[in-house]
Amino acid sequence: MLTLILISLAKVVAILLVIILPLATLLTWVERKQSAVMQDRLGANRADILGLRVWGLFNIIADGIKSFSKEDWVPPFANRFLFNIAPFVGLFAAMVTFAVIPFGPPIHIAGQEIALQVADLNVGFLYILAFGSMGVYSVVLAGWSSNNKYAQLGAMRGISQMISYEVVLGLALVGVVLVHGSVRLPDIVAGQGEHWFGWIPKWGVFTQPLAFLLFLPAAIAETKRVPFDIPEGESEIIGYNLEYSGAKFALFLLGEFIEIVVLSALLATLFFGGWQVPWLADSGFVFGNGATVEMAPLVVTVLRIASFLLKVVFFCWLQLLIRWTLPRFRFDHLLRLGWREMLPLALLNVVVTAFVMLS
Amino acid sequence: MDIKTLLELMFGLLTVASAIWVAFTPKLLHAGFSLLFTFFGVAGLYVMLGADFLAAVQVLVYIGGILVLLLFGILLTTAMPTAELTVGGTRRGQGLALGMLLLGLLLLAVFRAGWPLSMNALPETTASDIGKGFMTTWLLPFEVASILLLGAMLGALHLARRAGEDQ
């Protein structure tokens, strides 16, 4: 019992310290630098320590110090308790989703098989949706407890957007579940290790292309970033987190970056084979023409974990690219897109997938 | 006391305490937020009983869906978020009588039930069994429930449509 708890704890710490927090912090810098490159600017490059600038990486530290030394202001008419817990609710909902994501194949240490996943739930897919839907509470609590009309209006926009796109999100995932016949994420990842004709990997993006095309925008809508950033609208229209300052505002921002990382991990797991490397079997590479490359089990494991991390980094990059490329949706367009265009397509995808699986 | 019993007690306490708060707070919005913890506690109890599918659905449907809409409704109605519900005179008596009746029914059900203990091991996955059950043994109740939901949806659409609007 105790060893089990210790192993789980070690996995949680590893995920937090190796994947989520470093990536999320780095992303604050990458977002500024990538947008600068895209807009032909030099970008964040002013913070220096003893003349050292390292491409503006010290800006991360400067940002941290800035936000934590600012006044932590609570509006006098706000509900203090709810106002204070709102940013943590969002952070919590984003972080716990990672618990069911397998970030590597099971490894063997001292005769014990250890799954590289914090919680191997039989209902992993529902768990993701359940905690994804809890993110709404951060918005509701922040908007309402601020006791500010603009914050409340922002929260209203946030709720309508998030519950609309949640439906599409869930239905898109149903297609993936149907293909693999399991709601367990390790099963879904294992299923994506097979190939067609020995060459084309059975990744979710190939078995469920429409689901991927629906899942990506719906999930970006859940992270409330451009082109779906009407609940926040940090630059012009103000949003639900308007009354927040200092460290708590920074928590909202950090929560957003953690959502990006988690979403990338989800995309990698559900649609891009998770930790699978194409043509890499347990014994080494096996290609479609029969050629094989033998490899030690340790090398295979390392390659697979690296492949997962690489996919996560790629999707983080892709999301930032989308954020700095597209303009914002108008709100009625956004809701119409969700309910009238994406929802019917998602339903169609489920029905067609079910028929294909039956035949 | 082992850790499992402790967790069960914790979830039970959370459920009951927050449910009491829902019933007794005069502030509507506080009741709504308190209901969140009640649902969460119930989901926790499901997990402790090995019903993982039911727990996930509980969080997804009740916390992620119904309660959000409930709060959305409260927040959208201008006077509601700050409204205080006061219960006076005769209503109090009626409420007490109804509450006692419900309590009696529940107690009757609790003491009448045999509470048989199954010696079988917990099933590996509950999701597939539930799915098969819905499609075979319990098909009729399942369909009746879906027709009920369809009716509710059509009703909601009808109510949401403004008078004289064609589309």
GROMACS .gro file of N, CA, C and O in nm, chain A residues 1 5 79 81-82 85 92 121-123 126-127 129-131 133-134 136-137 140-141 144 152 155-157 159-160 163 166 183-184 340, chain B residues 3 29-30 33 36-37 40 52-53 56-57 59-60 62-69 71-72 75-76 81-82 123-127 167:
model
  264
    1MET      N    1   0.084  -0.121   0.000
    1MET     CA    2   0.000   0.000   0.000
    1MET      C    3   0.087   0.125   0.000
    1MET      O    4   0.069   0.215  -0.081
    5ILE      N    5   0.143   0.412  -0.289
    5ILE     CA    6   0.121   0.555  -0.270
    5ILE      C    7   0.246   0.633  -0.308
    5ILE      O    8   0.239   0.736  -0.377
   79ASN      N    9  -1.725   3.891  -0.298
   79ASN     CA   10  -1.736   3.781  -0.204
   79ASN      C   11  -1.594   3.725  -0.187
   79ASN      O   12  -1.542   3.657  -0.275
   81PHE      N   13  -1.430   3.494  -0.018
   81PHE     CA   14  -1.396   3.352  -0.023
   81PHE      C   15  -1.398   3.299  -0.167
   81PHE      O   16  -1.300   3.243  -0.217
   82LEU      N   17  -1.511   3.325  -0.236
   82LEU     CA   18  -1.524   3.274  -0.373
   82LEU      C   19  -1.423   3.342  -0.465
   82LEU      O   20  -1.365   3.281  -0.554
   85ILE      N   21  -1.089   3.165  -0.419
   85ILE     CA   22  -1.067   3.027  -0.466
   85ILE      C   23  -1.085   3.013  -0.617
   85ILE      O   24  -1.038   2.916  -0.675
   92PHE      N   25  -0.680   2.374  -1.073
   92PHE     CA   26  -0.705   2.236  -1.029
   92PHE      C   27  -0.765   2.154  -1.143
   92PHE      O   28  -0.718   2.046  -1.177
  121LEU      N   29  -0.747   0.474  -1.492
  121LEU     CA   30  -0.891   0.459  -1.467
  121LEU      C   31  -0.956   0.384  -1.583
  121LEU      O   32  -0.917   0.399  -1.697
  122ASN      N   33  -1.057   0.304  -1.549
  122ASN     CA   34  -1.133   0.236  -1.653
  122ASN      C   35  -1.220   0.333  -1.730
  122ASN      O   36  -1.272   0.301  -1.835
  123VAL      N   37  -1.240   0.450  -1.674
  123VAL     CA   38  -1.328   0.547  -1.738
  123VAL      C   39  -1.250   0.675  -1.771
  123VAL      O   40  -1.299   0.785  -1.755
  126LEU      N   41  -1.416   0.952  -1.974
  126LEU     CA   42  -1.520   1.030  -1.906
  126LEU      C   43  -1.457   1.123  -1.803
  126LEU      O   44  -1.505   1.234  -1.779
  127TYR      N   45  -1.347   1.076  -1.741
  127TYR     CA   46  -1.277   1.157  -1.642
  127TYR      C   47  -1.227   1.287  -1.705
  127TYR      O   48  -1.242   1.395  -1.647
  129LEU      N   49  -1.352   1.443  -1.965
  129LEU     CA   50  -1.466   1.531  -1.991
  129LEU      C   51  -1.519   1.590  -1.861
  129LEU      O   52  -1.555   1.707  -1.854
  130ALA      N   53  -1.523   1.505  -1.755
  130ALA     CA   54  -1.578   1.551  -1.628
  130ALA      C   55  -1.497   1.668  -1.574
  130ALA      O   56  -1.552   1.772  -1.534
  131PHE      N   57  -1.364   1.654  -1.572
  131PHE     CA   58  -1.285   1.762  -1.516
  131PHE      C   59  -1.269   1.877  -1.614
  131PHE      O   60  -1.249   1.991  -1.572
  133SER      N   61  -1.515   1.983  -1.779
  133SER     CA   62  -1.634   2.064  -1.758
  133SER      C   63  -1.626   2.141  -1.627
  133SER      O   64  -1.698   2.238  -1.606
  134MET      N   65  -1.537   2.099  -1.536
  134MET     CA   66  -1.525   2.173  -1.410
  134MET      C   67  -1.455   2.307  -1.426
  134MET      O   68  -1.464   2.394  -1.339
  136VAL      N   69  -1.540   2.537  -1.603
  136VAL     CA   70  -1.640   2.643  -1.612
  136VAL      C   71  -1.655   2.714  -1.477
  136VAL      O   72  -1.679   2.834  -1.471
  137TYR      N   73  -1.638   2.637  -1.368
  137TYR     CA   74  -1.662   2.696  -1.236
  137TYR      C   75  -1.566   2.810  -1.204
  137TYR      O   76  -1.601   2.905  -1.136
  140VAL      N   77  -1.729   3.104  -1.368
  140VAL     CA   78  -1.851   3.145  -1.297
  140VAL      C   79  -1.815   3.215  -1.166
  140VAL      O   80  -1.865   3.324  -1.136
  141LEU      N   81  -1.728   3.149  -1.089
  141LEU     CA   82  -1.693   3.204  -0.957
  141LEU      C   83  -1.624   3.338  -0.970
  141LEU      O   84  -1.657   3.433  -0.899
  144TRP      N   85  -1.880   3.609  -1.096
  144TRP     CA   86  -1.984   3.649  -1.003
  144TRP      C   87  -1.927   3.712  -0.876
  144TRP      O   88  -1.976   3.816  -0.831
  152GLN      N   89  -1.924   4.001  -1.473
  152GLN     CA   90  -2.036   3.907  -1.483
  152GLN      C   91  -2.074   3.881  -1.629
  152GLN      O   92  -2.102   3.768  -1.667
  155ALA      N   93  -1.832   3.651  -1.766
  155ALA     CA   94  -1.856   3.514  -1.720
  155ALA      C   95  -1.970   3.451  -1.797
  155ALA      O   96  -1.964   3.333  -1.834
  156MET      N   97  -2.075   3.530  -1.826
  156MET     CA   98  -2.188   3.479  -1.906
  156MET      C   99  -2.138   3.430  -2.041
  156MET      O  100  -2.175   3.321  -2.086
  157ARG      N  101  -2.056   3.514  -2.106
  157ARG     CA  102  -2.003   3.473  -2.237
  157ARG      C  103  -1.921   3.346  -2.222
  157ARG      O  104  -1.929   3.255  -2.304
  159ILE      N  105  -1.945   3.108  -1.991
  159ILE     CA  106  -2.025   2.988  -1.966
  159ILE      C  107  -2.090   2.942  -2.096
  159ILE      O  108  -2.084   2.824  -2.130
  160SER      N  109  -2.153   3.035  -2.169
  160SER     CA  110  -2.224   2.989  -2.290
  160SER      C  111  -2.126   2.926  -2.387
  160SER      O  112  -2.156   2.825  -2.449
  163ILE      N  113  -1.996   2.568  -2.230
  163ILE     CA  114  -2.090   2.455  -2.232
  163ILE      C  115  -2.132   2.420  -2.374
  163ILE      O  116  -2.164   2.306  -2.402
  166GLU      N  117  -1.832   2.214  -2.514
  166GLU     CA  118  -1.814   2.088  -2.442
  166GLU      C  119  -1.889   1.974  -2.510
  166GLU      O  120  -1.842   1.861  -2.516
  183VAL      N  121  -1.290   0.278  -2.318
  183VAL     CA  122  -1.282   0.415  -2.265
  183VAL      C  123  -1.155   0.432  -2.181
  183VAL      O  124  -1.138   0.534  -2.117
  184ARG      N  125  -1.070   0.328  -2.182
  184ARG     CA  126  -0.942   0.338  -2.109
  184ARG      C  127  -0.837   0.400  -2.200
  184ARG      O  128  -0.818   0.355  -2.313
  340ARG      N  129  -2.471   2.493  -3.476
  340ARG     CA  130  -2.534   2.462  -3.604
  340ARG      C  131  -2.441   2.393  -3.702
  340ARG      O  132  -2.487   2.327  -3.794
  362ILE      N  133  -0.750   0.363   0.571
  362ILE     CA  134  -0.762   0.487   0.493
  362ILE      C  135  -0.892   0.489   0.412
  362ILE      O  136  -0.952   0.595   0.390
  388LEU      N  137  -2.782   3.167  -0.419
  388LEU     CA  138  -2.657   3.136  -0.489
  388LEU      C  139  -2.566   3.051  -0.403
  388LEU      O  140  -2.498   2.961  -0.452
  389HIS      N  141  -2.566   3.079  -0.271
  389HIS     CA  142  -2.485   2.996  -0.181
  389HIS      C  143  -2.533   2.852  -0.186
  389HIS      O  144  -2.453   2.758  -0.185
  392PHE      N  145  -2.391   2.691  -0.500
  392PHE     CA  146  -2.250   2.655  -0.491
  392PHE      C  147  -2.230   2.540  -0.393
  392PHE      O  148  -2.142   2.456  -0.409
  395LEU      N  149  -2.268   2.199  -0.533
  395LEU     CA  150  -2.148   2.148  -0.600
  395LEU      C  151  -2.076   2.046  -0.513
  395LEU      O  152  -2.037   1.939  -0.558
  396PHE      N  153  -2.061   2.079  -0.384
  396PHE     CA  154  -1.990   1.989  -0.293
  396PHE      C  155  -2.072   1.863  -0.265
  396PHE      O  156  -2.016   1.756  -0.247
  399PHE      N  157  -2.022   1.642  -0.555
  399PHE     CA  158  -1.885   1.593  -0.553
  399PHE      C  159  -1.870   1.482  -0.449
  399PHE      O  160  -1.806   1.380  -0.475
  411ASP      N  161  -1.693   0.323  -1.079
  411ASP     CA  162  -1.616   0.434  -1.136
  411ASP      C  163  -1.690   0.504  -1.250
  411ASP      O  164  -1.686   0.625  -1.262
  412PHE      N  165  -1.763   0.423  -1.331
  412PHE     CA  166  -1.836   0.483  -1.442
  412PHE      C  167  -1.942   0.580  -1.391
  412PHE      O  168  -1.955   0.693  -1.436
  415ALA      N  169  -1.787   0.905  -1.266
  415ALA     CA  170  -1.747   0.997  -1.373
  415ALA      C  171  -1.870   1.063  -1.434
  415ALA      O  172  -1.871   1.183  -1.461
  416VAL      N  173  -1.975   0.984  -1.454
  416VAL     CA  174  -2.097   1.040  -1.512
  416VAL      C  175  -2.161   1.140  -1.416
  416VAL      O  176  -2.214   1.243  -1.457
  418VAL      N  177  -2.007   1.336  -1.205
  418VAL     CA  178  -1.935   1.464  -1.216
  418VAL      C  179  -1.969   1.531  -1.348
  418VAL      O  180  -1.998   1.650  -1.354
  419LEU      N  181  -1.968   1.451  -1.457
  419LEU     CA  182  -1.989   1.508  -1.589
  419LEU      C  183  -2.128   1.569  -1.602
  419LEU      O  184  -2.145   1.683  -1.646
  421TYR      N  185  -2.394   1.601  -1.352
  421TYR     CA  186  -2.450   1.688  -1.249
  421TYR      C  187  -2.365   1.812  -1.224
  421TYR      O  188  -2.417   1.923  -1.219
  422ILE      N  189  -2.232   1.792  -1.210
  422ILE     CA  190  -2.149   1.909  -1.182
  422ILE      C  191  -2.123   1.988  -1.310
  422ILE      O  192  -2.136   2.110  -1.314
  423GLY      N  193  -2.087   1.916  -1.419
  423GLY     CA  194  -2.050   1.986  -1.541
  423GLY      C  195  -2.168   2.035  -1.622
  423GLY      O  196  -2.154   2.126  -1.703
  424GLY      N  197  -2.286   1.975  -1.602
  424GLY     CA  198  -2.398   2.015  -1.684
  424GLY      C  199  -2.508   2.084  -1.605
  424GLY      O  200  -2.526   2.205  -1.614
  425ILE      N  201  -2.577   2.004  -1.524
  425ILE     CA  202  -2.698   2.054  -1.459
  425ILE      C  203  -2.670   2.171  -1.366
  425ILE      O  204  -2.737   2.275  -1.372
  426LEU      N  205  -2.566   2.158  -1.283
  426LEU     CA  206  -2.541   2.265  -1.187
  426LEU      C  207  -2.494   2.394  -1.255
  426LEU      O  208  -2.532   2.503  -1.214
  427VAL      N  209  -2.414   2.377  -1.363
  427VAL     CA  210  -2.371   2.496  -1.437
  427VAL      C  211  -2.492   2.570  -1.490
  427VAL      O  212  -2.503   2.693  -1.478
  428LEU      N  213  -2.587   2.494  -1.548
  428LEU     CA  214  -2.707   2.558  -1.602
  428LEU      C  215  -2.790   2.622  -1.492
  428LEU      O  216  -2.845   2.731  -1.509
  430LEU      N  217  -2.676   2.746  -1.206
  430LEU     CA  218  -2.610   2.870  -1.165
  430LEU      C  219  -2.625   2.976  -1.274
  430LEU      O  220  -2.645   3.094  -1.245
  431PHE      N  221  -2.614   2.931  -1.399
  431PHE     CA  222  -2.631   3.021  -1.513
  431PHE      C  223  -2.767   3.088  -1.504
  431PHE      O  224  -2.781   3.209  -1.520
  434LEU      N  225  -2.772   3.338  -1.217
  434LEU     CA  226  -2.694   3.459  -1.246
  434LEU      C  227  -2.760   3.544  -1.353
  434LEU      O  228  -2.749   3.666  -1.353
  435LEU      N  229  -2.829   3.478  -1.447
  435LEU     CA  230  -2.892   3.554  -1.556
  435LEU      C  231  -3.012   3.634  -1.508
  435LEU      O  232  -3.047   3.736  -1.565
  440PRO      N  233  -2.932   3.651  -0.783
  440PRO     CA  234  -2.807   3.621  -0.712
  440PRO      C  235  -2.805   3.673  -0.569
  440PRO      O  236  -2.745   3.611  -0.481
  441THR      N  237  -2.871   3.785  -0.544
  441THR     CA  238  -2.867   3.840  -0.410
  441THR      C  239  -2.995   3.810  -0.332
  441THR      O  240  -3.008   3.849  -0.217
  482PRO      N  241  -1.620  -0.604  -1.039
  482PRO     CA  242  -1.595  -0.622  -1.183
  482PRO      C  243  -1.479  -0.532  -1.230
  482PRO      O  244  -1.459  -0.422  -1.178
  483GLU      N  245  -1.407  -0.586  -1.326
  483GLU     CA  246  -1.290  -0.514  -1.378
  483GLU      C  247  -1.331  -0.379  -1.439
  483GLU      O  248  -1.277  -0.276  -1.407
  484THR      N  249  -1.429  -0.384  -1.531
  484THR     CA  250  -1.479  -0.260  -1.589
  484THR      C  251  -1.631  -0.259  -1.572
  484THR      O  252  -1.696  -0.361  -1.594
  485THR      N  253  -1.682  -0.145  -1.534
  485THR     CA  254  -1.826  -0.136  -1.516
  485THR      C  255  -1.893  -0.080  -1.640
  485THR      O  256  -2.010  -0.105  -1.666
  486ALA      N  257  -1.815  -0.003  -1.720
  486ALA     CA  258  -1.874   0.068  -1.833
  486ALA      C  259  -1.938  -0.027  -1.933
  486ALA      O  260  -2.052  -0.007  -1.975
  526GLN      N  261  -3.865   3.114  -3.735
  526GLN     CA  262  -3.755   3.018  -3.740
  526GLN      C  263  -3.731   2.945  -3.609
  526GLN      O  264  -3.726   3.007  -3.507
   0.00000   0.00000   0.00000
